Amino acid sequence: MDHAADAHRTDLMTITRHVLNEQSRNPESRGDFTILLSHIVLGCKFVASAVNKAGLAKLIGLAGETNGEEQKKLDVLSNEVFVKALVSSGRTCVLVSEEDEEATFVDPALRGKYCVCFDPLDGSSNIDCGVSIGTIFGIYMIKDKDNVTLEEVLQPGKNMLAAGYCMYGSSCTLVLSTGSGVNGFTLDPSLGEFILTHPDIKIPKKGKIYSVNEGNAKNWDAPTAKFVEKCKYPKDGSSPKSLRYIGSMVADVHRTLLYGGVFLYPADKKSPNGKLRVLYEVFPMSFLMEQAGGQSFTGKERALDLVPTKIHERSPIFLGSYDDVEEIKALYAEQTKSGSA
Ligand code: AFP
């Protein structure tokens, strides 16, 4: 192998190059989306760097942060990073963040046509033990940026233009869909660039893994309980599925996307709407799943058909390999039929 040549791989597909290529296919594009995305990428790099330092900072303190001042919590810091990055892009008019109770309407002088819904640091209860965490985002277009209302933010997920997540783990991986497939990019820390490492991700049609918090089993509804029972004790001669559950949606969904299987956060008696939030967890992940050839279902309907009524609304969710989600849909259909019979 020619190592000298390998050290100068300036022909690598960076995320910027990839998005510019996509933009050049649309002659009407003015580059606004590319600019917005470059600001999101910058936010991800900032958070990746803060997450990497977090363990050390907590144990020994870092230079400049030792004057008795309490360290800012990482999720609060990540929110500030993304709000600033998005507003300064000049391409957003309204932002919905998991960290902020109210939507942020951008100053009219800085407004652009996009709405971004995001969870700046999902899975933050995993920070202190070094488990993977991530940022999730979904992007919509707003018709009239100067007269945008909260109602316009409450669109069904199928109207999304793009969605993605960035996982801060053993490596930093950004997975993105702009509506024509799903691509994964890994941060090369020596270059500070995300490089295309997982082109055109397709989820296996059927998987061997199920992923759920089984501690909630006593409160599940019948279709969820039946599905998990089938995973463990299949009656069709197939092997039982393996259980994998990290408790950090980005990491659980990332594994599901690459290896196949199903991730579920169902409704239960204590939480009839499940736990996960529609605008910045359920919708972006459902968009990515569908773009990768999988499915996403709420227990009642296709997840992307849901029309939220509140910005922090929750919904049950079952997403992953096409055939596995099909089985879950059949169990819910059976229940509806027997209930109405
Ligand atoms: P935290 O941000 O509080 O850690 O919650 C993470 C999360 O929203 C999502 O990333 C996980 O899939 C889910 O909650 C895990 O919830 P349980 O702890 O109830 O299993």
XYZ file of N, CA and C in Angstrom, residues 53-275:
669
model
N -14.082 15.791 26.739
C -13.365 16.358 27.890
C -14.125 16.136 29.197
N -15.396 15.762 29.099
C -16.262 15.796 30.281
C -15.745 14.962 31.442
N -15.353 13.712 31.170
C -14.898 12.827 32.242
C -13.715 13.425 32.967
N -12.757 13.911 32.185
C -11.537 14.468 32.732
C -11.829 15.748 33.516
N -12.673 16.576 32.941
C -12.984 17.863 33.566
C -13.592 17.645 34.941
N -14.413 16.613 35.043
C -15.083 16.351 36.312
C -14.080 15.886 37.374
N -13.125 15.065 36.927
C -12.184 14.496 37.889
C -11.100 15.479 38.327
N -10.512 16.194 37.344
C -9.364 17.032 37.715
C -9.578 18.508 37.439
N -10.661 18.852 36.801
C -10.903 20.246 36.436
C -10.037 20.583 35.240
N -10.502 21.476 34.385
C -9.703 21.838 33.216
C -9.249 23.281 33.341
N -8.160 23.596 32.664
C -7.625 24.958 32.710
C -8.723 25.970 32.421
N -8.763 27.020 33.203
C -9.744 28.077 32.952
C -11.099 27.780 33.570
N -11.245 26.595 34.160
C -12.566 26.263 34.714
C -12.439 25.918 36.201
N -11.360 26.418 36.814
C -11.088 25.985 38.182
C -11.294 27.099 39.218
N -11.867 28.226 38.800
C -11.994 29.341 39.746
C -13.285 29.256 40.563
N -13.546 28.041 41.045
C -14.685 27.864 41.928
C -16.030 27.859 41.200
N -16.000 28.166 39.911
C -17.240 28.220 39.156
C -17.744 26.809 38.908
N -19.012 26.579 39.103
C -19.518 25.238 38.831
C -19.495 24.952 37.351
N -19.108 23.754 37.017
C -19.099 23.410 35.595
C -20.522 23.395 35.059
N -20.648 23.923 33.866
C -21.971 23.940 33.258
C -22.362 22.505 32.910
N -23.599 22.145 33.157
C -24.007 20.784 32.809
C -23.924 20.617 31.293
N -23.490 19.429 30.875
C -23.251 19.227 29.443
C -24.492 19.416 28.584
N -25.660 19.025 29.115
C -26.855 19.188 28.282
C -27.234 20.661 28.129
N -26.980 21.440 29.177
C -27.270 22.881 29.104
C -26.290 23.540 28.125
N -25.018 23.164 28.244
C -23.987 23.693 27.349
C -24.304 23.330 25.889
N -24.686 22.076 25.657
C -24.980 21.626 24.291
C -26.144 22.412 23.704
N -27.123 22.715 24.545
C -28.259 23.492 24.047
C -27.800 24.884 23.609
N -26.976 25.512 24.438
C -26.470 26.852 24.076
C -25.688 26.795 22.770
N -24.873 25.748 22.637
C -24.054 25.584 21.422
C -24.956 25.514 20.184
N -26.001 24.676 20.250
C -26.844 24.502 19.061
C -27.716 25.724 18.787
N -28.255 26.332 19.846
C -29.095 27.516 19.608
C -28.250 28.591 18.916
N -27.048 28.818 19.420
C -26.173 29.845 18.816
C -25.810 29.475 17.377
N -25.452 28.211 17.169
C -25.045 27.775 15.825
C -26.203 27.946 14.841
N -27.414 27.602 15.286
C -28.569 27.655 14.374
C -28.989 29.091 14.088
N -29.035 29.903 15.148
C -29.453 31.307 14.945
C -28.437 32.021 14.055
N -27.134 31.790 14.315
C -26.108 32.524 13.554
C -26.011 32.056 12.107
N -26.649 30.929 11.782
C -26.644 30.501 10.371
C -27.447 31.477 9.514
N -28.374 32.209 10.158
C -29.236 33.127 9.413
C -30.242 32.386 8.533
N -30.406 31.089 8.782
C -31.280 30.287 7.916
C -32.453 29.684 8.688
N -32.599 30.030 9.968
C -33.691 29.448 10.758
C -34.668 30.544 11.202
N -35.940 30.177 11.354
C -36.877 31.167 11.902
C -37.475 30.700 13.222
N -37.492 29.381 13.448
C -38.028 28.903 14.718
C -37.294 27.623 15.134
N -37.029 27.525 16.434
C -36.289 26.368 16.961
C -37.095 25.730 18.085
N -37.101 24.411 18.114
C -37.702 23.691 19.241
C -36.613 22.808 19.824
N -36.298 23.020 21.103
C -35.261 22.217 21.749
C -35.845 21.473 22.939
N -35.364 20.283 23.156
C -35.800 19.499 24.321
C -35.531 20.264 25.610
N -34.502 21.092 25.603
C -34.082 21.806 26.814
C -34.930 23.044 27.108
N -35.658 23.548 26.125
C -36.398 24.795 26.312
C -37.897 24.547 26.286
N -38.553 25.033 27.321
C -39.991 24.798 27.423
C -40.765 25.392 26.247
N -40.349 26.591 25.840
C -41.046 27.289 24.738
C -40.213 27.214 23.466
N -40.869 27.331 22.317
C -40.141 27.422 21.043
C -39.416 28.771 20.993
N -38.288 28.816 20.300
C -37.548 30.078 20.150
C -37.843 30.660 18.774
N -38.403 31.874 18.744
C -38.624 32.546 17.463
C -37.421 33.468 17.218
N -36.738 33.225 16.114
C -35.491 33.933 15.830
C -35.791 35.398 15.505
N -34.888 36.269 15.946
C -34.990 37.707 15.662
C -35.229 37.916 14.150
N -36.235 38.730 13.769
C -36.576 38.880 12.350
C -35.376 39.220 11.455
N -34.411 39.952 11.975
C -33.265 40.355 11.143
C -32.388 39.147 10.780
N -32.511 38.081 11.560
C -31.625 36.920 11.339
C -32.384 35.717 10.771
N -33.629 35.971 10.353
C -34.474 34.832 9.988
C -34.191 34.226 8.612
N -34.313 32.888 8.565
C -34.310 32.163 7.299
C -35.545 31.301 7.265
N -35.633 30.371 6.292
C -36.913 29.680 6.080
C -37.051 28.341 6.812
N -36.052 27.949 7.609
C -36.118 26.612 8.209
C -36.511 26.608 9.689
N -37.187 25.520 10.047
C -37.500 25.236 11.453
C -36.653 24.017 11.838
N -35.956 24.088 12.947
C -35.173 22.927 13.393
C -35.668 22.490 14.776
N -36.008 21.203 14.884
C -36.410 20.619 16.168
C -35.273 19.703 16.594
N -34.803 19.840 17.829
C -33.619 19.054 18.194
C -33.564 18.715 19.675
N -32.887 17.620 19.939
C -32.528 17.273 21.315
C -31.011 17.399 21.360
N -30.493 18.444 22.019
C -29.054 18.713 21.922
C -28.182 17.619 22.515
N -28.670 16.958 23.581
C -27.874 15.867 24.164
C -28.808 14.817 24.747
N -29.190 13.897 23.890
C -30.131 12.860 24.305
C -29.381 11.733 25.024
N -30.010 11.211 26.061
C -29.386 10.112 26.816
C -28.442 10.640 27.874
N -28.701 11.879 28.322
C -27.701 12.522 29.191
C -27.536 11.835 30.553
N -28.501 10.982 30.939
C -28.285 10.266 32.204
C -27.150 9.246 32.060
N -26.691 9.021 30.823
C -25.576 8.087 30.593
C -24.204 8.759 30.599
N -24.163 10.080 30.754
C -22.891 10.796 30.604
C -21.854 10.303 31.603
N -22.264 10.211 32.874
C -21.290 9.948 33.923
C -20.678 8.555 33.873
N -21.257 7.641 33.080
C -20.630 6.319 32.983
C -20.050 6.101 31.587
N -19.923 7.164 30.820
C -19.200 7.073 29.548
C -19.914 6.325 28.441
N -21.241 6.156 28.587
C -22.000 5.463 27.538
C -22.328 6.453 26.418
N -22.472 5.932 25.189
C -22.741 6.806 24.032
C -24.006 7.643 24.229
N -23.914 8.893 23.832
C -25.051 9.818 23.866
C -25.110 10.520 22.517
N -26.099 11.354 22.277
C -26.148 11.949 20.940
C -27.040 13.162 20.819
N -26.913 13.811 19.676
C -27.786 14.933 19.304
C -28.719 14.425 18.210
N -30.007 14.773 18.298
C -30.966 14.355 17.261
C -31.586 15.623 16.667
N -31.793 15.655 15.345
C -32.429 16.853 14.765
C -33.323 16.507 13.574
N -34.347 17.347 13.401
C -35.238 17.249 12.243
C -35.427 18.653 11.676
N -35.480 18.748 10.357
C -35.559 20.073 9.717
C -36.809 20.176 8.828
N -37.540 21.274 8.986
C -38.727 21.553 8.169
C -38.558 22.893 7.462
N -39.341 23.066 6.417
C -39.378 24.371 5.749
C -40.628 25.111 6.242
N -40.508 26.419 6.471
C -41.650 27.240 6.897
C -42.041 28.126 5.701
N -43.368 28.208 5.451
C -43.814 28.913 4.233
C -43.451 30.391 4.278
N -43.812 31.024 5.407
C -43.601 32.471 5.471
C -42.813 32.787 6.751
N -41.521 32.974 6.585
C -40.648 33.122 7.768
C -41.014 34.351 8.609
N -41.589 35.364 7.971
C -41.883 36.601 8.711
C -43.158 36.487 9.545
N -43.994 35.503 9.192
C -45.244 35.350 9.953
C -45.389 33.936 10.507
N -44.278 33.354 10.907
C -44.334 31.971 11.378
C -45.061 31.876 12.738
N -45.892 30.837 12.862
C -46.632 30.637 14.115
C -46.281 29.267 14.682
N -46.659 29.046 15.935
C -46.379 27.761 16.573
C -47.096 26.621 15.841
N -48.277 26.920 15.298
C -49.057 25.886 14.587
C -48.231 25.277 13.458
N -47.425 26.135 12.805
C -46.638 25.648 11.665
C -45.545 24.680 12.080
N -45.163 24.754 13.353
C -44.129 23.847 13.854
C -44.731 22.451 14.065
N -46.043 22.427 14.283
C -46.716 21.167 14.596
C -47.152 20.454 13.317
N -46.198 20.146 12.484
C -46.475 19.482 11.212
C -46.275 17.973 11.384
N -46.919 17.160 10.523
C -46.619 15.723 10.592
C -45.174 15.466 10.149
N -44.591 14.393 10.673
C -43.188 14.085 10.395
C -42.900 13.870 8.919
N -43.938 13.475 8.161
C -43.692 13.200 6.728
C -43.334 14.481 5.967
N -43.583 15.650 6.571
C -43.212 16.910 5.915
C -41.739 17.281 6.115
N -41.028 16.495 6.926
C -39.630 16.837 7.200
C -38.796 16.811 5.924
N -37.840 17.746 5.847
C -36.942 17.792 4.686
C -35.701 16.953 4.926
N -35.279 16.939 6.179
C -34.044 16.230 6.511
C -34.058 15.892 7.989
N -33.296 14.870 8.341
C -33.173 14.500 9.748
C -31.843 13.807 9.951
N -31.406 13.788 11.196
C -30.141 13.104 11.463
C -29.855 13.023 12.945
N -28.767 12.356 13.248
C -28.272 12.347 14.625
C -26.755 12.292 14.592
N -26.181 12.747 15.699
C -24.738 12.628 15.848
C -24.505 11.847 17.126
N -23.756 10.757 17.033
C -23.522 9.918 18.215
C -22.109 10.165 18.741
N -22.055 10.507 20.035
C -20.767 10.723 20.671
C -20.429 9.456 21.446
N -19.612 8.614 20.831
C -19.284 7.339 21.459
C -17.809 7.058 21.282
N -17.472 5.776 21.065
C -16.055 5.438 20.873
C -15.533 6.164 19.640
N -16.429 6.426 18.677
C -16.107 7.383 17.618
C -17.301 8.333 17.536
N -17.135 9.415 16.789
C -18.242 10.369 16.658
C -18.823 10.202 15.261
N -20.077 9.783 15.183
C -20.684 9.451 13.896
C -21.920 10.291 13.654
N -21.990 10.895 12.467
C -23.165 11.699 12.117
C -23.930 10.961 11.016
N -25.184 10.660 11.273
C -26.018 9.958 10.292
C -27.071 10.938 9.799
N -27.188 11.028 8.462
C -28.006 12.092 7.872
C -28.845 11.565 6.721
N -30.078 12.071 6.647
C -30.874 11.850 5.435
C -31.469 13.174 5.000
N -31.314 13.468 3.718
C -31.961 14.671 3.182
C -33.123 14.238 2.276
N -33.597 13.013 2.500
C -34.773 12.538 1.773
C -34.435 11.650 0.594
N -33.144 11.348 0.402
C -32.801 10.380 -0.655
C -31.768 9.406 -0.113
N -32.208 8.592 0.828
C -31.324 7.601 1.432
C -30.670 8.124 2.697
N -29.863 7.277 3.308
C -29.221 7.607 4.582
C -27.709 7.392 4.441
N -26.950 8.359 4.920
C -25.490 8.230 4.869
C -24.899 8.491 6.246
N -23.803 7.790 6.548
C -23.137 7.960 7.845
C -21.724 8.490 7.652
N -21.357 9.450 8.499
C -20.048 10.107 8.408
C -19.364 9.984 9.769
N -18.065 9.692 9.755
C -17.330 9.571 11.018
C -16.335 10.715 11.132
N -16.273 11.293 12.321
C -15.380 12.440 12.530
C -13.932 11.958 12.583
N -13.117 12.507 11.688
C -11.668 12.240 11.754
C -11.085 13.352 12.623
N -10.710 13.045 13.874
C -10.291 14.124 14.780
C -9.041 14.841 14.284
N -8.189 14.150 13.509
C -6.967 14.817 13.055
C -7.293 15.865 11.993
N -8.367 15.668 11.245
C -8.755 16.639 10.207
C -9.865 17.575 10.679
N -10.593 17.137 11.722
C -11.763 17.906 12.151
C -12.880 17.850 11.115
N -12.893 16.783 10.321
C -13.888 16.647 9.249
C -14.686 15.354 9.423
N -15.971 15.408 9.100
C -16.760 14.183 9.040
C -16.554 13.562 7.654
N -16.137 12.290 7.628
C -15.833 11.597 6.372
C -16.905 10.524 6.128
N -17.356 10.428 4.879
C -18.371 9.423 4.540
C -17.802 8.018 4.756
N -18.334 7.333 5.760
C -17.840 5.982 6.081
C -18.932 4.926 5.907
N -20.188 5.361 5.904
C -21.305 4.427 5.779
C -22.245 4.938 4.686
N -21.860 4.751 3.399
C -22.713 5.260 2.326
C -23.992 4.433 2.169
N -25.064 5.102 1.869
C -26.348 4.473 1.533
C -26.720 3.320 2.482
N -26.919 3.670 3.753
C -27.252 2.651 4.764
C -28.632 2.054 4.482
N -28.690 0.726 4.453
C -29.975 0.030 4.322
C -30.127 -0.899 5.517
N -31.244 -0.824 6.196
C -31.457 -1.697 7.352
C -31.856 -3.097 6.861
N -31.287 -4.179 7.462
C -31.715 -5.525 7.061
C -33.239 -5.670 7.156
N -33.814 -6.457 6.236
C -35.280 -6.558 6.169
C -35.850 -7.190 7.443
N -35.086 -8.087 8.035
C -35.501 -8.703 9.304
C -34.271 -8.780 10.190
N -34.462 -8.612 11.502
C -33.287 -8.594 12.376
C -33.317 -9.681 13.433
N -32.203 -9.759 14.151
C -32.087 -10.802 15.189
C -32.035 -10.179 16.579
N -32.336 -8.889 16.669
C -32.214 -8.196 17.957
C -33.512 -7.451 18.271
N -33.931 -7.471 19.539
C -34.992 -6.558 19.971
C -34.430 -5.707 21.093
N -34.928 -4.482 21.218
C -34.334 -3.515 22.133
C -35.439 -2.764 22.861
N -35.554 -3.001 24.156
C -36.648 -2.405 24.931
C -36.264 -2.414 26.411
N -36.817 -1.484 27.171
C -36.633 -1.498 28.623
C -37.617 -2.507 29.223
N -37.118 -3.744 29.460
C -38.012 -4.816 29.943
C -38.463 -4.605 31.376
N -37.817 -3.666 32.071
C -38.238 -3.365 33.440
C -39.666 -2.827 33.487
N -40.179 -2.379 32.341
C -41.548 -1.844 32.305
C -42.574 -2.913 31.925
N -42.117 -4.184 31.773
C -42.981 -5.225 31.189
C -44.321 -5.396 31.903
N -44.332 -5.242 33.221
C -45.605 -5.526 33.928
C -46.701 -4.521 33.550
N -46.293 -3.405 32.979
C -47.311 -2.404 32.607
C -47.612 -2.342 31.103
N -47.010 -3.256 30.308
C -47.206 -3.202 28.846
C -48.626 -3.576 28.443
N -49.007 -3.148 27.247
C -50.282 -3.612 26.675
C -50.055 -4.990 26.034
N -51.174 -5.645 25.644
C -51.081 -7.034 25.164
C -50.212 -7.180 23.903
N -50.361 -6.326 22.860
C -49.530 -6.531 21.658
C -48.030 -6.429 21.938
N -47.623 -5.480 22.785
C -46.194 -5.363 23.099
C -45.719 -6.625 23.820
N -46.501 -7.052 24.822
C -46.118 -8.246 25.587
C -46.036 -9.469 24.664
N -46.995 -9.582 23.730
C -46.993 -10.742 22.811
C -45.772 -10.695 21.907
N -45.439 -9.502 21.429
C -44.290 -9.386 20.520
C -43.005 -9.814 21.228
N -42.799 -9.319 22.438
C -41.559 -9.644 23.162
C -41.517 -11.143 23.497
N -42.673 -11.702 23.811
C -42.770 -13.155 24.055
C -42.340 -13.925 22.799
N -42.794 -13.443 21.629
C -42.421 -14.107 20.362
C -40.922 -13.991 20.097
N -40.340 -12.850 20.509
C -38.892 -12.670 20.315
C -38.120 -13.712 21.123
N -38.627 -14.011 22.325
C -37.908 -14.924 23.220
C -38.242 -16.389 22.959
N -39.509 -16.662 22.645
C -39.969 -18.041 22.454
C -40.669 -18.156 21.107
N -39.909 -18.046 19.997
C -40.565 -18.104 18.687
C -41.221 -19.473 18.459
N -42.387 -19.458 17.827
C -43.103 -20.734 17.633
C -42.947 -21.250 16.202
N -42.182 -20.486 15.375
C -42.072 -20.883 13.962
C -40.752 -21.612 13.676
N -40.094 -22.074 14.719
C -38.846 -22.829 14.520
C -37.610 -21.947 14.396
N -37.806 -20.603 14.341
C -36.640 -19.718 14.222
C -35.946 -19.573 15.587
N -34.725 -19.017 15.571
C -33.993 -18.833 16.832
C -34.538 -17.630 17.579
N -34.439 -17.660 18.915
C -34.869 -16.471 19.670
C -34.013 -15.267 19.296
N -34.587 -14.071 19.435
C -33.808 -12.859 19.167
C -32.954 -12.532 20.393
N -31.867 -11.794 20.184
C -31.048 -11.304 21.298
C -31.626 -9.995 21.800
N -31.464 -9.737 23.092
C -31.892 -8.455 23.668
C -30.679 -7.545 23.821
N -30.778 -6.328 23.318
C -29.733 -5.314 23.517
C -30.436 -4.022 23.895
N -30.061 -3.420 25.014
C -30.693 -2.145 25.378
C -29.688 -1.268 26.105
N -29.399 -0.122 25.500
C -28.416 0.791 26.081
C -29.107 1.849 26.945
N -30.306 2.270 26.524
C -31.025 3.309 27.272
C -30.633 4.689 26.796
N -30.019 4.734 25.606
C -29.655 5.993 24.972
C -30.161 5.847 23.540
N -31.206 6.610 23.180
C -31.910 6.323 21.926
C -30.986 6.340 20.713
N -30.067 7.311 20.677
C -29.185 7.415 19.507
C -28.382 6.129 19.341
N -27.842 5.622 20.445
C -27.023 4.415 20.360
C -27.889 3.201 20.012
N -29.070 3.090 20.618
C -29.940 1.941 20.320
C -30.438 1.991 18.871
N -30.757 3.190 18.392
C -31.244 3.301 17.004
C -30.088 3.070 16.025
N -28.900 3.559 16.359
C -27.746 3.382 15.464
C -27.469 1.886 15.259
N -27.480 1.148 16.367
C -27.251 -0.301 16.239
C -28.361 -0.944 15.416
N -29.602 -0.518 15.652
C -30.736 -1.098 14.930
C -30.604 -0.822 13.427
N -30.198 0.386 13.078
C -30.036 0.762 11.672
C -28.965 -0.106 10.997
N -27.863 -0.346 11.694
C -26.748 -1.074 11.074
C -26.933 -2.591 11.116
N -27.463 -3.125 12.226
C -27.545 -4.584 12.372
C -28.959 -5.118 12.121
N -29.946 -4.250 12.123
C -31.329 -4.705 11.961
C -31.957 -5.063 13.290
N -33.261 -5.347 13.253
C -33.998 -5.652 14.472
C -34.976 -4.540 14.763
N -35.405 -4.465 16.017
C -36.448 -3.491 16.337
C -36.144 -2.824 17.677
N -36.402 -1.510 17.703
C -36.277 -0.735 18.941
C -37.686 -0.303 19.329
N -38.060 -0.541 20.580
C -39.397 -0.108 20.972
C -39.383 0.655 22.294
N -40.145 1.744 22.317
C -40.477 2.375 23.592
C -41.994 2.507 23.595
N -42.650 1.444 24.082
C -44.111 1.377 23.953
C -44.833 2.210 25.014
N -46.137 2.287 24.829
C -46.991 2.859 25.873
C -47.025 1.850 27.007
N -47.270 2.305 28.219
C -47.580 1.348 29.278
C -48.604 1.989 30.212
N -49.043 1.216 31.205
C -50.142 1.720 32.051
C -49.753 3.013 32.746
N -48.466 3.138 33.094
C -48.030 4.350 33.800
C -47.835 5.524 32.841
N -47.392 5.214 31.616
C -47.139 6.272 30.626
C -47.880 5.932 29.336
N -49.155 6.309 29.246
C -49.963 5.897 28.091
C -49.453 6.447 26.761
N -48.585 7.463 26.793
C -48.011 7.963 25.539
C -46.542 7.585 25.404
N -46.091 6.620 26.181
C -44.680 6.252 26.117
C -43.828 7.341 26.741
N -42.553 7.375 26.364
C -41.652 8.360 26.957
C -41.071 9.316 25.925
